[in-house]
mmCIF file of N, CA and C in Angstrom:
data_model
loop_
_atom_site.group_PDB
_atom_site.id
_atom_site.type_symbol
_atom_site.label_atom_id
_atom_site.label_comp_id
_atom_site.label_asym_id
_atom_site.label_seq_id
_atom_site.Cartn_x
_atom_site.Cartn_y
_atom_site.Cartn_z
ATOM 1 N N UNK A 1 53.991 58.833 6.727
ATOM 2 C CA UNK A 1 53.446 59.827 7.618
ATOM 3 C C UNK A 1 52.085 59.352 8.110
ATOM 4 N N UNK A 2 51.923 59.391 9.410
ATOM 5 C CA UNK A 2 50.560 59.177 10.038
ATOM 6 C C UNK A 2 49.814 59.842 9.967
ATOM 7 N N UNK A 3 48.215 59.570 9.472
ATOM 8 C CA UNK A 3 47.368 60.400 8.994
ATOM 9 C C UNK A 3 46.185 60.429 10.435
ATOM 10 N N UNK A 4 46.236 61.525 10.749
ATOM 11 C CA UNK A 4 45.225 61.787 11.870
ATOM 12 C C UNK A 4 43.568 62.121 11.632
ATOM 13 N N UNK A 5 42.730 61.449 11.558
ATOM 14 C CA UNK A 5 41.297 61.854 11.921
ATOM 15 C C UNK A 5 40.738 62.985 12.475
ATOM 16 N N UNK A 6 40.039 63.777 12.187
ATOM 17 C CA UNK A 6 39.778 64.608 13.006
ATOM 18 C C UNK A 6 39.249 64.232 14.387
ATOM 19 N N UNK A 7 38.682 63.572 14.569
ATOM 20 C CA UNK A 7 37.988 62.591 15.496
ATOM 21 C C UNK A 7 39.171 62.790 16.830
ATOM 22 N N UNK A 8 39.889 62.395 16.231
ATOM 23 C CA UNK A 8 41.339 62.007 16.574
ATOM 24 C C UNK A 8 41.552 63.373 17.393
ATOM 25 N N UNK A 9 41.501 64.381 16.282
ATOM 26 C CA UNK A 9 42.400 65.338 17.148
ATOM 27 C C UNK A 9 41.319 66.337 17.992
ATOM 28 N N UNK A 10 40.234 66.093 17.595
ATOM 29 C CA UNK A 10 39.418 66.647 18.786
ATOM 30 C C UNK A 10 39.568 66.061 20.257
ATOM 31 N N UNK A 11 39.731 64.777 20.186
ATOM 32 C CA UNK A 11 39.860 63.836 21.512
ATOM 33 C C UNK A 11 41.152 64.348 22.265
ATOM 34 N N UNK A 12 42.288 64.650 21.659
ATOM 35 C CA UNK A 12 43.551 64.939 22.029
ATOM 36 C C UNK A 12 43.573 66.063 22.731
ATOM 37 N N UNK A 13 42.842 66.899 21.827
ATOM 38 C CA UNK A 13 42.284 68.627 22.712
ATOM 39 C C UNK A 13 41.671 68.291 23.678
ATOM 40 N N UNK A 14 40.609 67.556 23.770
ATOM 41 C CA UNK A 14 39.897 67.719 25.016
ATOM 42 C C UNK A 14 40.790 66.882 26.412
ATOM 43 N N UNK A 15 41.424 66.091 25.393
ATOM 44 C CA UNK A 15 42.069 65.010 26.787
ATOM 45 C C UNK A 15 43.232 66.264 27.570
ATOM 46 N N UNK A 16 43.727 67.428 26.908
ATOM 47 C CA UNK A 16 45.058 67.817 27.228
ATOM 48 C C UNK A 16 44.237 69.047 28.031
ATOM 49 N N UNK A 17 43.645 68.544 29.801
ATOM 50 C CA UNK A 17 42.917 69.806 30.257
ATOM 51 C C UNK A 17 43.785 70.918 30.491
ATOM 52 N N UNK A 18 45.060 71.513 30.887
ATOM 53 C CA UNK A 18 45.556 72.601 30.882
ATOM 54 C C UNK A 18 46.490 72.563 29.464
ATOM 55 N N UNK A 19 47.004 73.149 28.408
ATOM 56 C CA UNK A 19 46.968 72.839 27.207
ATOM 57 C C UNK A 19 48.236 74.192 26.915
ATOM 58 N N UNK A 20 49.652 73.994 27.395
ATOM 59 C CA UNK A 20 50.199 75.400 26.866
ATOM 60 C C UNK A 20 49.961 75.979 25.430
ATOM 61 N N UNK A 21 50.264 76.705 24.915
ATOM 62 C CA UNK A 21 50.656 77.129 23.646
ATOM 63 C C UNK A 21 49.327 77.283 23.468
ATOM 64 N N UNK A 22 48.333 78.009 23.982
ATOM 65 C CA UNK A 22 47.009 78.135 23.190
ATOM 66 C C UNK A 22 47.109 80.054 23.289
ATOM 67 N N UNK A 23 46.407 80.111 22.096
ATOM 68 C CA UNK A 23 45.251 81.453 21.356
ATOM 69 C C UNK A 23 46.880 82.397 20.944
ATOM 70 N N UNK A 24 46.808 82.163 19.738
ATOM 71 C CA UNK A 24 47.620 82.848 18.474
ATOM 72 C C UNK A 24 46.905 84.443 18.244
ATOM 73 N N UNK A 25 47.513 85.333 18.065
ATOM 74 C CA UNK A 25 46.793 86.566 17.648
ATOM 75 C C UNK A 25 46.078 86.633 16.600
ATOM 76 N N UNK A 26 46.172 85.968 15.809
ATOM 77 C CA UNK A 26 45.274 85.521 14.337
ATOM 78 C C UNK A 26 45.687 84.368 13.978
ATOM 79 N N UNK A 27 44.577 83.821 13.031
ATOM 80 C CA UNK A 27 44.786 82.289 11.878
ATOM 81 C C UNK A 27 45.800 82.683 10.778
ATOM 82 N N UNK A 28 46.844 81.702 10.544
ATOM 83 C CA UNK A 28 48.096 82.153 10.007
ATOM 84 C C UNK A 28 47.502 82.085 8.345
ATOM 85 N N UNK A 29 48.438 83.149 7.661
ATOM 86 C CA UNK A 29 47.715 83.508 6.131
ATOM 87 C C UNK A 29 47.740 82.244 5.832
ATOM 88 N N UNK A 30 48.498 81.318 6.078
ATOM 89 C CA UNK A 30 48.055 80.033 4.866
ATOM 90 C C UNK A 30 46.724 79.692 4.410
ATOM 91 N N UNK A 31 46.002 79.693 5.588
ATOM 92 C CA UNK A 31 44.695 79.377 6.001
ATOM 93 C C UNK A 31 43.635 79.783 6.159
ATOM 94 N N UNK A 32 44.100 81.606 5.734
ATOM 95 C CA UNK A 32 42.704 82.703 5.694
ATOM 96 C C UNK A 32 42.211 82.067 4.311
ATOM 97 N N UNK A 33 40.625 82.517 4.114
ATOM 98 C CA UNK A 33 40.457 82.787 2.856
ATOM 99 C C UNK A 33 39.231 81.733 2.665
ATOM 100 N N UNK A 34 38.665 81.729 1.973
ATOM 101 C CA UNK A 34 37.023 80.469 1.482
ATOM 102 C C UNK A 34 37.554 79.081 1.200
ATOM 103 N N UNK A 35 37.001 78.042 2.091
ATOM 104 C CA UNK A 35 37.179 77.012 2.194
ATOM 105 C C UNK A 35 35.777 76.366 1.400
ATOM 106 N N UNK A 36 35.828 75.304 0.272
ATOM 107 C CA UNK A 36 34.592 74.859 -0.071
ATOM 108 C C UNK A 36 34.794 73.222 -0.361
ATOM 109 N N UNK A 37 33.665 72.497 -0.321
ATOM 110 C CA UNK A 37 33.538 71.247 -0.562
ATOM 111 C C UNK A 37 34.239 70.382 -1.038
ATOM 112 N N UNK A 38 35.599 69.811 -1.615
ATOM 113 C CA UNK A 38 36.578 69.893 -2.346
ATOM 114 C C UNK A 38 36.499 69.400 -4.075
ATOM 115 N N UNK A 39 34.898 68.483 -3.811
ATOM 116 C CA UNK A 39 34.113 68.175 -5.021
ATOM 117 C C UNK A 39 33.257 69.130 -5.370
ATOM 118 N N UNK A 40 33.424 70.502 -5.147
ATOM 119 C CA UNK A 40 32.487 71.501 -5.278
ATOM 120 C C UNK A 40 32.879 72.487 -6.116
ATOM 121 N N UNK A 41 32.573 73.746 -6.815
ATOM 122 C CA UNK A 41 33.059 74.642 -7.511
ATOM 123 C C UNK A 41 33.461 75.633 -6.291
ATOM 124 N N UNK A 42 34.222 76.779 -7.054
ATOM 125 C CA UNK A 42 34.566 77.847 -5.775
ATOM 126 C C UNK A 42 33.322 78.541 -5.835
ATOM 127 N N UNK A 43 31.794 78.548 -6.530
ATOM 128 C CA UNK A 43 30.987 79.244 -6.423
ATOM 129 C C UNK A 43 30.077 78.719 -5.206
ATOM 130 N N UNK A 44 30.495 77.374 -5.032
ATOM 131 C CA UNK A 44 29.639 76.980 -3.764
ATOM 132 C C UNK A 44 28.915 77.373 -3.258
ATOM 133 N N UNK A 45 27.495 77.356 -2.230
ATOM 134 C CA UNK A 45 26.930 77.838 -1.424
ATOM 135 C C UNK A 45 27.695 77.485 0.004
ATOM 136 N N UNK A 46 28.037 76.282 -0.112
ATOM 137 C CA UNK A 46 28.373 75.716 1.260
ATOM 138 C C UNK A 46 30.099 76.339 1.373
ATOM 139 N N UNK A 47 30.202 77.368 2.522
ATOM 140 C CA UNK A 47 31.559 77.550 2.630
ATOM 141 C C UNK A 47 31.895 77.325 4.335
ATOM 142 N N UNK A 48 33.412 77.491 4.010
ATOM 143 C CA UNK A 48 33.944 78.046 5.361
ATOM 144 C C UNK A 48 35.045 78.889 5.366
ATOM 145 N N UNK A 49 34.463 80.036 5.913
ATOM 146 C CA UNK A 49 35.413 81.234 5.545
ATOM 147 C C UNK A 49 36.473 81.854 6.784
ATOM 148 N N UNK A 50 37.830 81.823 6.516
ATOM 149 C CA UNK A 50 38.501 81.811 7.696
ATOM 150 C C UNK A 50 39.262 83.316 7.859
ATOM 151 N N UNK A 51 39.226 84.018 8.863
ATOM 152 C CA UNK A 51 39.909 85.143 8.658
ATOM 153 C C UNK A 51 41.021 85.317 10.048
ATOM 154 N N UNK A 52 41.530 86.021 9.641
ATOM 155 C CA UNK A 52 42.594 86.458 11.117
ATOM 156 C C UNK A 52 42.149 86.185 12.579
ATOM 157 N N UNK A 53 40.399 86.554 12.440
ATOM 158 C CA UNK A 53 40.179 86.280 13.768
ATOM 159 C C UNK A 53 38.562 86.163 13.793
ATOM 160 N N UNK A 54 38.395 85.442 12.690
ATOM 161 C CA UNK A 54 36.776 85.182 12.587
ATOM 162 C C UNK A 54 37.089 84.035 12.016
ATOM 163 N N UNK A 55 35.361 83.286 11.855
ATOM 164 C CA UNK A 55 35.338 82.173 11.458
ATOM 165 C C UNK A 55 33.678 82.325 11.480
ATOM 166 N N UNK A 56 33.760 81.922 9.660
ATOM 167 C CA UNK A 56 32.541 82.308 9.394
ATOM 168 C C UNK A 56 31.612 80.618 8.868
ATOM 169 N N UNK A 57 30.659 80.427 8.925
ATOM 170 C CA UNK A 57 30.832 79.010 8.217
ATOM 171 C C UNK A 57 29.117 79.659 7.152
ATOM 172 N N UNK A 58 28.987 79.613 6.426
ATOM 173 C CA UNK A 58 28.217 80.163 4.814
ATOM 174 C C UNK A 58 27.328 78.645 4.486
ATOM 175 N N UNK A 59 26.081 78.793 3.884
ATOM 176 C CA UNK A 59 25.531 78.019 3.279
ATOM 177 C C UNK A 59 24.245 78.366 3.029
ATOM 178 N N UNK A 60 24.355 79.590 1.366
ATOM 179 C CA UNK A 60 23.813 79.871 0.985
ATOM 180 C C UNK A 60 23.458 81.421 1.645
ATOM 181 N N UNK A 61 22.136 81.317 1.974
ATOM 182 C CA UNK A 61 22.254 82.909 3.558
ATOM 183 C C UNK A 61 22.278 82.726 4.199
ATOM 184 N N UNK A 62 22.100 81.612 4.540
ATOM 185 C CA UNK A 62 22.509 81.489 5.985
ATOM 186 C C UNK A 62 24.001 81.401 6.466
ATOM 187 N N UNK A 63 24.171 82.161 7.755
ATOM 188 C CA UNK A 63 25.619 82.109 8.483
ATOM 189 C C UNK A 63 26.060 82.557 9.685
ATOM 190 N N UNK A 64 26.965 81.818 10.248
ATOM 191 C CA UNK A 64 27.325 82.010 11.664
ATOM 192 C C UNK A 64 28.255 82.176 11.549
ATOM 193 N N UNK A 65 28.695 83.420 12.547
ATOM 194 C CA UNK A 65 30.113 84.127 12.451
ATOM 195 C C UNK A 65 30.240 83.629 14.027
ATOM 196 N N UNK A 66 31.561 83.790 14.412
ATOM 197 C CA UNK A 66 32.257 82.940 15.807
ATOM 198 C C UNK A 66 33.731 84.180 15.604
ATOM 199 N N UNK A 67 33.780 84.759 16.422
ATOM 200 C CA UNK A 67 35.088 85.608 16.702
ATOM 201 C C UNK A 67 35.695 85.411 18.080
ATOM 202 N N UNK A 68 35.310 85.242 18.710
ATOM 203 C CA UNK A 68 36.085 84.863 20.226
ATOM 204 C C UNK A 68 36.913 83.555 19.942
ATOM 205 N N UNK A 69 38.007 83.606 19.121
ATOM 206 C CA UNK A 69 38.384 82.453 18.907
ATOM 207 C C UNK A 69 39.954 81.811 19.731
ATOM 208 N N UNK A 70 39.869 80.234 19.734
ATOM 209 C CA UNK A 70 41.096 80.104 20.239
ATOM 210 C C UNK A 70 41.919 79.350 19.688
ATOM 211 N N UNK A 71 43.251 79.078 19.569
ATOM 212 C CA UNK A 71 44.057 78.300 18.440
ATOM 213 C C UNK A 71 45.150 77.595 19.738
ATOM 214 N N UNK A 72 45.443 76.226 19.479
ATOM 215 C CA UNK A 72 46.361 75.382 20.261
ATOM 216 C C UNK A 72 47.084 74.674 19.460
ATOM 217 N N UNK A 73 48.176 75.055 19.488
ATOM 218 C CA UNK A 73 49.038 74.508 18.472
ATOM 219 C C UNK A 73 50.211 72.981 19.379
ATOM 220 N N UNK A 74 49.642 72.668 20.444
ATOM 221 C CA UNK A 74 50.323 71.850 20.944
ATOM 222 C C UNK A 74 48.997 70.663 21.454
ATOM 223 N N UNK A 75 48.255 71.003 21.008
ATOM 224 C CA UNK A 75 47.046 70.024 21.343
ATOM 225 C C UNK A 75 47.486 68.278 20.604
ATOM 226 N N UNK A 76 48.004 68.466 19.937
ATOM 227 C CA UNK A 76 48.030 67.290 18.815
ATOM 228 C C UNK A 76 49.391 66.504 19.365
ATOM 229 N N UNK A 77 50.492 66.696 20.176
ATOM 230 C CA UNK A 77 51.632 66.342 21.280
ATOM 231 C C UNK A 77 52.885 67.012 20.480
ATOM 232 N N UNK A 78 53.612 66.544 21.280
ATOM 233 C CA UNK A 78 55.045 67.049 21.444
ATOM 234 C C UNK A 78 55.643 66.306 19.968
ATOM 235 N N UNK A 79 55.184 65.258 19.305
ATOM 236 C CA UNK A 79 55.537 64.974 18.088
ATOM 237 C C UNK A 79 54.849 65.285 16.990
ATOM 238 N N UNK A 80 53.676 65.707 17.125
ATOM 239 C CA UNK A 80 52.955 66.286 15.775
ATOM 240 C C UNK A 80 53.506 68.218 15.713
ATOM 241 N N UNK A 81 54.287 68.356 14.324
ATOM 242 C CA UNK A 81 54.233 70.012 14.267
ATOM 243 C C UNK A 81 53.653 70.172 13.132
ATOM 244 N N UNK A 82 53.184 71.584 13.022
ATOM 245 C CA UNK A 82 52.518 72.196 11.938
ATOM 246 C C UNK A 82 51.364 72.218 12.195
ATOM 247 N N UNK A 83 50.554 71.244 13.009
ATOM 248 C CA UNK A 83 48.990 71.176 12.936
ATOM 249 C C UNK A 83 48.426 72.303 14.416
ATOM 250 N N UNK A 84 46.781 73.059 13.931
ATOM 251 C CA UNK A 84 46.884 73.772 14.917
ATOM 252 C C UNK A 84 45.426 73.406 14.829
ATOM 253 N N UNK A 85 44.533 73.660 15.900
ATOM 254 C CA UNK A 85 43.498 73.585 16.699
ATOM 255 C C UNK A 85 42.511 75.026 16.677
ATOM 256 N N UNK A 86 41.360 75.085 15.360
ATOM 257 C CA UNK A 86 40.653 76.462 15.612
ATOM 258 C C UNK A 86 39.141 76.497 15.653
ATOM 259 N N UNK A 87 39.037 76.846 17.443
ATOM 260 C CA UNK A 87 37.904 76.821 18.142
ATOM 261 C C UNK A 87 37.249 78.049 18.911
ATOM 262 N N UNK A 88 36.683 77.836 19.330
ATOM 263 C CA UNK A 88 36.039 79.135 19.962
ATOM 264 C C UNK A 88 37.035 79.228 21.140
ATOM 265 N N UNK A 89 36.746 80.631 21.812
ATOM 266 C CA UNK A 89 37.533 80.627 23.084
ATOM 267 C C UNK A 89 37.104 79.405 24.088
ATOM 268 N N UNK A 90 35.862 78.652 23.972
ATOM 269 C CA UNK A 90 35.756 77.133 25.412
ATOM 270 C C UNK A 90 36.132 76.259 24.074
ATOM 271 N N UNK A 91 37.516 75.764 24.072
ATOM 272 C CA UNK A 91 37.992 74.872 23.162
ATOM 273 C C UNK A 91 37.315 73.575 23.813
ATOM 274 N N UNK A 92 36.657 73.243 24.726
ATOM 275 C CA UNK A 92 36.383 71.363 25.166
ATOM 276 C C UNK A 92 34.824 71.741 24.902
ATOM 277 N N UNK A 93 34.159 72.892 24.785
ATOM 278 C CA UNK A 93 32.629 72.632 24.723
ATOM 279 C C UNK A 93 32.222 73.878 23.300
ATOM 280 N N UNK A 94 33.504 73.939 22.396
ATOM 281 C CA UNK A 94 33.325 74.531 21.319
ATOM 282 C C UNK A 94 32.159 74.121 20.845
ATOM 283 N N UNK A 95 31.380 74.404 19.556
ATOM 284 C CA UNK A 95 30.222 74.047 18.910
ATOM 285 C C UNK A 95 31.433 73.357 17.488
ATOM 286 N N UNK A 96 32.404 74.201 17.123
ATOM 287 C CA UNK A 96 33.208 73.095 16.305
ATOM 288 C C UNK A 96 34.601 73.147 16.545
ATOM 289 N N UNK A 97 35.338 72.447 16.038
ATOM 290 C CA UNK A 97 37.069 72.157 15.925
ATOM 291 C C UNK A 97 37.631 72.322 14.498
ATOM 292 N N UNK A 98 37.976 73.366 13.753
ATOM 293 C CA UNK A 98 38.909 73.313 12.817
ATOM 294 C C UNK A 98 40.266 72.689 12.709
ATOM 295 N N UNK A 99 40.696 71.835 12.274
ATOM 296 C CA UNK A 99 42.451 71.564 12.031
ATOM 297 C C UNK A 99 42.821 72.106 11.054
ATOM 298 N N UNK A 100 44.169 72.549 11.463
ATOM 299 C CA UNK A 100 44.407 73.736 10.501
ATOM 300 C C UNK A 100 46.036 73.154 10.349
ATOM 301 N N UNK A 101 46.199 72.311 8.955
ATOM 302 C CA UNK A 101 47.353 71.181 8.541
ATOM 303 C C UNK A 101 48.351 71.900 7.798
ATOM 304 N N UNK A 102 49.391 72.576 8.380
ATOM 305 C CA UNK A 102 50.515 72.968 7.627
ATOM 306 C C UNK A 102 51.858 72.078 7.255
ATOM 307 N N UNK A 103 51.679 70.638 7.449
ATOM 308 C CA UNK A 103 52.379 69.932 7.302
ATOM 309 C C UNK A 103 52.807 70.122 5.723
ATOM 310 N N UNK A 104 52.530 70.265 4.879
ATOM 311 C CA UNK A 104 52.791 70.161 3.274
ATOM 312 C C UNK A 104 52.900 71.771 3.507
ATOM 313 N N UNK A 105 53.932 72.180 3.502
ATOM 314 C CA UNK A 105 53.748 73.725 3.014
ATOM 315 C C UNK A 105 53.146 74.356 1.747
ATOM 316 N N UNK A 106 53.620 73.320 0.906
ATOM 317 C CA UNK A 106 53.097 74.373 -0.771
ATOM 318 C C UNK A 106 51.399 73.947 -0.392
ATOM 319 N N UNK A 107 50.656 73.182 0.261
ATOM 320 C CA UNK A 107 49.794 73.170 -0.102
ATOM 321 C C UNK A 107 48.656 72.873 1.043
ATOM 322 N N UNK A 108 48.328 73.914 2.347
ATOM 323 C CA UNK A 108 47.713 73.920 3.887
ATOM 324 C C UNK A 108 46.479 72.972 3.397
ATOM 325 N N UNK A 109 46.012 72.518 4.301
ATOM 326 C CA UNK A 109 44.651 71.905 4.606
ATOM 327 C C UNK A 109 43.839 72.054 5.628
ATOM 328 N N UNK A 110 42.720 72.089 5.697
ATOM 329 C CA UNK A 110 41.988 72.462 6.632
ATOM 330 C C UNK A 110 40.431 71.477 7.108
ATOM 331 N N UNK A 111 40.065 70.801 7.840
ATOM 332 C CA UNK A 111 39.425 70.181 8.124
ATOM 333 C C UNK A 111 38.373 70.680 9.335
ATOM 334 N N UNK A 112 37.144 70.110 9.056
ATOM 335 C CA UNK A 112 36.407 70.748 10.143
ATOM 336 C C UNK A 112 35.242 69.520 10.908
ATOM 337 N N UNK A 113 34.992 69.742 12.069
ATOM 338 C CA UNK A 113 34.015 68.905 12.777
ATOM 339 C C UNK A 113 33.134 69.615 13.801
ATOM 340 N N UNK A 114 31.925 69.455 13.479
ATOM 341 C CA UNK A 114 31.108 70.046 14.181
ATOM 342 C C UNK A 114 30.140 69.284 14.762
ATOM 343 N N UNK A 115 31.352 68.752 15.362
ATOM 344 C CA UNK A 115 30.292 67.534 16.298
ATOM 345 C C UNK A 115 29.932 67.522 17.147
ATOM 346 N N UNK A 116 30.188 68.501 17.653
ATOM 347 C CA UNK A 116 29.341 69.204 19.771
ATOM 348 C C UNK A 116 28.728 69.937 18.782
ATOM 349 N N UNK A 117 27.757 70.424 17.907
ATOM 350 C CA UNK A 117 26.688 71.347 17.552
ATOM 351 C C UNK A 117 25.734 70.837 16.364
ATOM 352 N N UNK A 118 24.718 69.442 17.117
ATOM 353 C CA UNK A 118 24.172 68.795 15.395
ATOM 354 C C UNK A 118 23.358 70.067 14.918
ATOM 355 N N UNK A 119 22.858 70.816 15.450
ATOM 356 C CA UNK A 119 22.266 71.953 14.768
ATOM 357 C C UNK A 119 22.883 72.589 13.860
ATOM 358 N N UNK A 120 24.336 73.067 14.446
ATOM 359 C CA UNK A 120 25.056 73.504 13.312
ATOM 360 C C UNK A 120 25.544 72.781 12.158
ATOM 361 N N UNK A 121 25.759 71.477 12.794
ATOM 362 C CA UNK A 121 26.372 70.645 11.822
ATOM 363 C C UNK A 121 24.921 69.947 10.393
ATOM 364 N N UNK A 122 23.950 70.454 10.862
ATOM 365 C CA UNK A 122 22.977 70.412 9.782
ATOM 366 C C UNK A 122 22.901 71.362 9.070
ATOM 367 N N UNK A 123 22.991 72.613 9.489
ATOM 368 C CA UNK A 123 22.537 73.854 8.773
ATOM 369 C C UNK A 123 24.593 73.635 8.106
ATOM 370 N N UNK A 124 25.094 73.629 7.902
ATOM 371 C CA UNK A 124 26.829 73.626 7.446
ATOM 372 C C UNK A 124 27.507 72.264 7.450
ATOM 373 N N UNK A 125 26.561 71.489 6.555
ATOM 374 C CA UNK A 125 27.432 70.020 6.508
ATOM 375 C C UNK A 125 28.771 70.153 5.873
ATOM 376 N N UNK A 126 29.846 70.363 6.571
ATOM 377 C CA UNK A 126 30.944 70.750 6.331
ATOM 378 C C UNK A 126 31.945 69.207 7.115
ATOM 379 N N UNK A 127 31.424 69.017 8.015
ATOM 380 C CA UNK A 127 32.363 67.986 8.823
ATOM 381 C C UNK A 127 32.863 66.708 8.628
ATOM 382 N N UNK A 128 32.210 66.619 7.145
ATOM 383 C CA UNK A 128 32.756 64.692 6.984
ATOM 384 C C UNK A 128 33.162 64.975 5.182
ATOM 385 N N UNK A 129 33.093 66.597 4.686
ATOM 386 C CA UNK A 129 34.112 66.451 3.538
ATOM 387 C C UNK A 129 35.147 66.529 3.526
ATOM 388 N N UNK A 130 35.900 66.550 2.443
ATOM 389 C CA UNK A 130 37.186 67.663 1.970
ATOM 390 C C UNK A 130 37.407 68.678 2.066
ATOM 391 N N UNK A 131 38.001 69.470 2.367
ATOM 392 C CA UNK A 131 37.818 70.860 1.879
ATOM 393 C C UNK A 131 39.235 71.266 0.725
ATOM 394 N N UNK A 132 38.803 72.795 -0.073
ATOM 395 C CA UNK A 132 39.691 72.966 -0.527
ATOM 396 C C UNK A 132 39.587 74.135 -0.402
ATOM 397 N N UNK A 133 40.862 74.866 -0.851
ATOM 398 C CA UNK A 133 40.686 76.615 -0.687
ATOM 399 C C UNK A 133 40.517 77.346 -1.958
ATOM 400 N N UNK A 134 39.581 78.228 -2.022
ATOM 401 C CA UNK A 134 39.436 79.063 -3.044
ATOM 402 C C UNK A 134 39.971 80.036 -3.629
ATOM 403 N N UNK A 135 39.908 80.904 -2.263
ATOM 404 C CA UNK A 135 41.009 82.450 -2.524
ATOM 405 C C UNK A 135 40.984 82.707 -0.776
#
């Protein structure tokens, strides 16, 4: 199985300018719930917390909530399934890109890059770990 970069699949989103299959009514349960460091405890400061239709990213008190969100589940092509795309509603000038990896069912993954926002991506160094899910 080919392992995609996030890098990767941000480029794919932005390259695909009209993009069917975008904005899901919510983030599918696999994938709700506290995302933390994957070398980290679940008590973490540093999170990322995903809900039906928020997206919170935590580190410590500080936090930015993002609800205008949009999901593209065909961003990644006509041969990648399972993987979905979770960004703000301007998916090409988002501040970040979640991938949201249902390829392994018993066990989702979730990856994040916040590489259109170094501000954010300082205050929530989240974009070049692991993540794992908590609850």
């Amino acid at each position: 199985m080919k392992r995609l970069s996030l890098s990767a699949v941000a480029l794919s989103a932005l390259a695909c300018g009209t993009v069917p299959a975008m904005t899901g009514d919510s983030v599918a349960m696999p994938f709700r719930g506290t995302w933390v460091p994957a070398k980290a405890t679940c008590e973490s400061p540093l999170k990322l917390v995903i809900d039906a239709n928020v997206v919170t990213f935590v580190n410590g008190t500080q936090r930015a909530e993002f609800r205008k969100l949009e999901q593209c589940f065909s961003c990644m092509g006509r041969d990648v399934t399972d993987m979905t795309l979770l960004s703000t509603e301007a998916m090409g000038d988002s501040p970040f890109m979640i991938a949201l990896d249902g390829r392994k069912k018993s066990k989702p993954a979730v990856s994040a890059d916040l590489g259109n926002d170094k501000k954010l991506a300082a205050r929530f160094p989240l974009g070049n770990v692991a993540l794992k899910k908590c609850r």
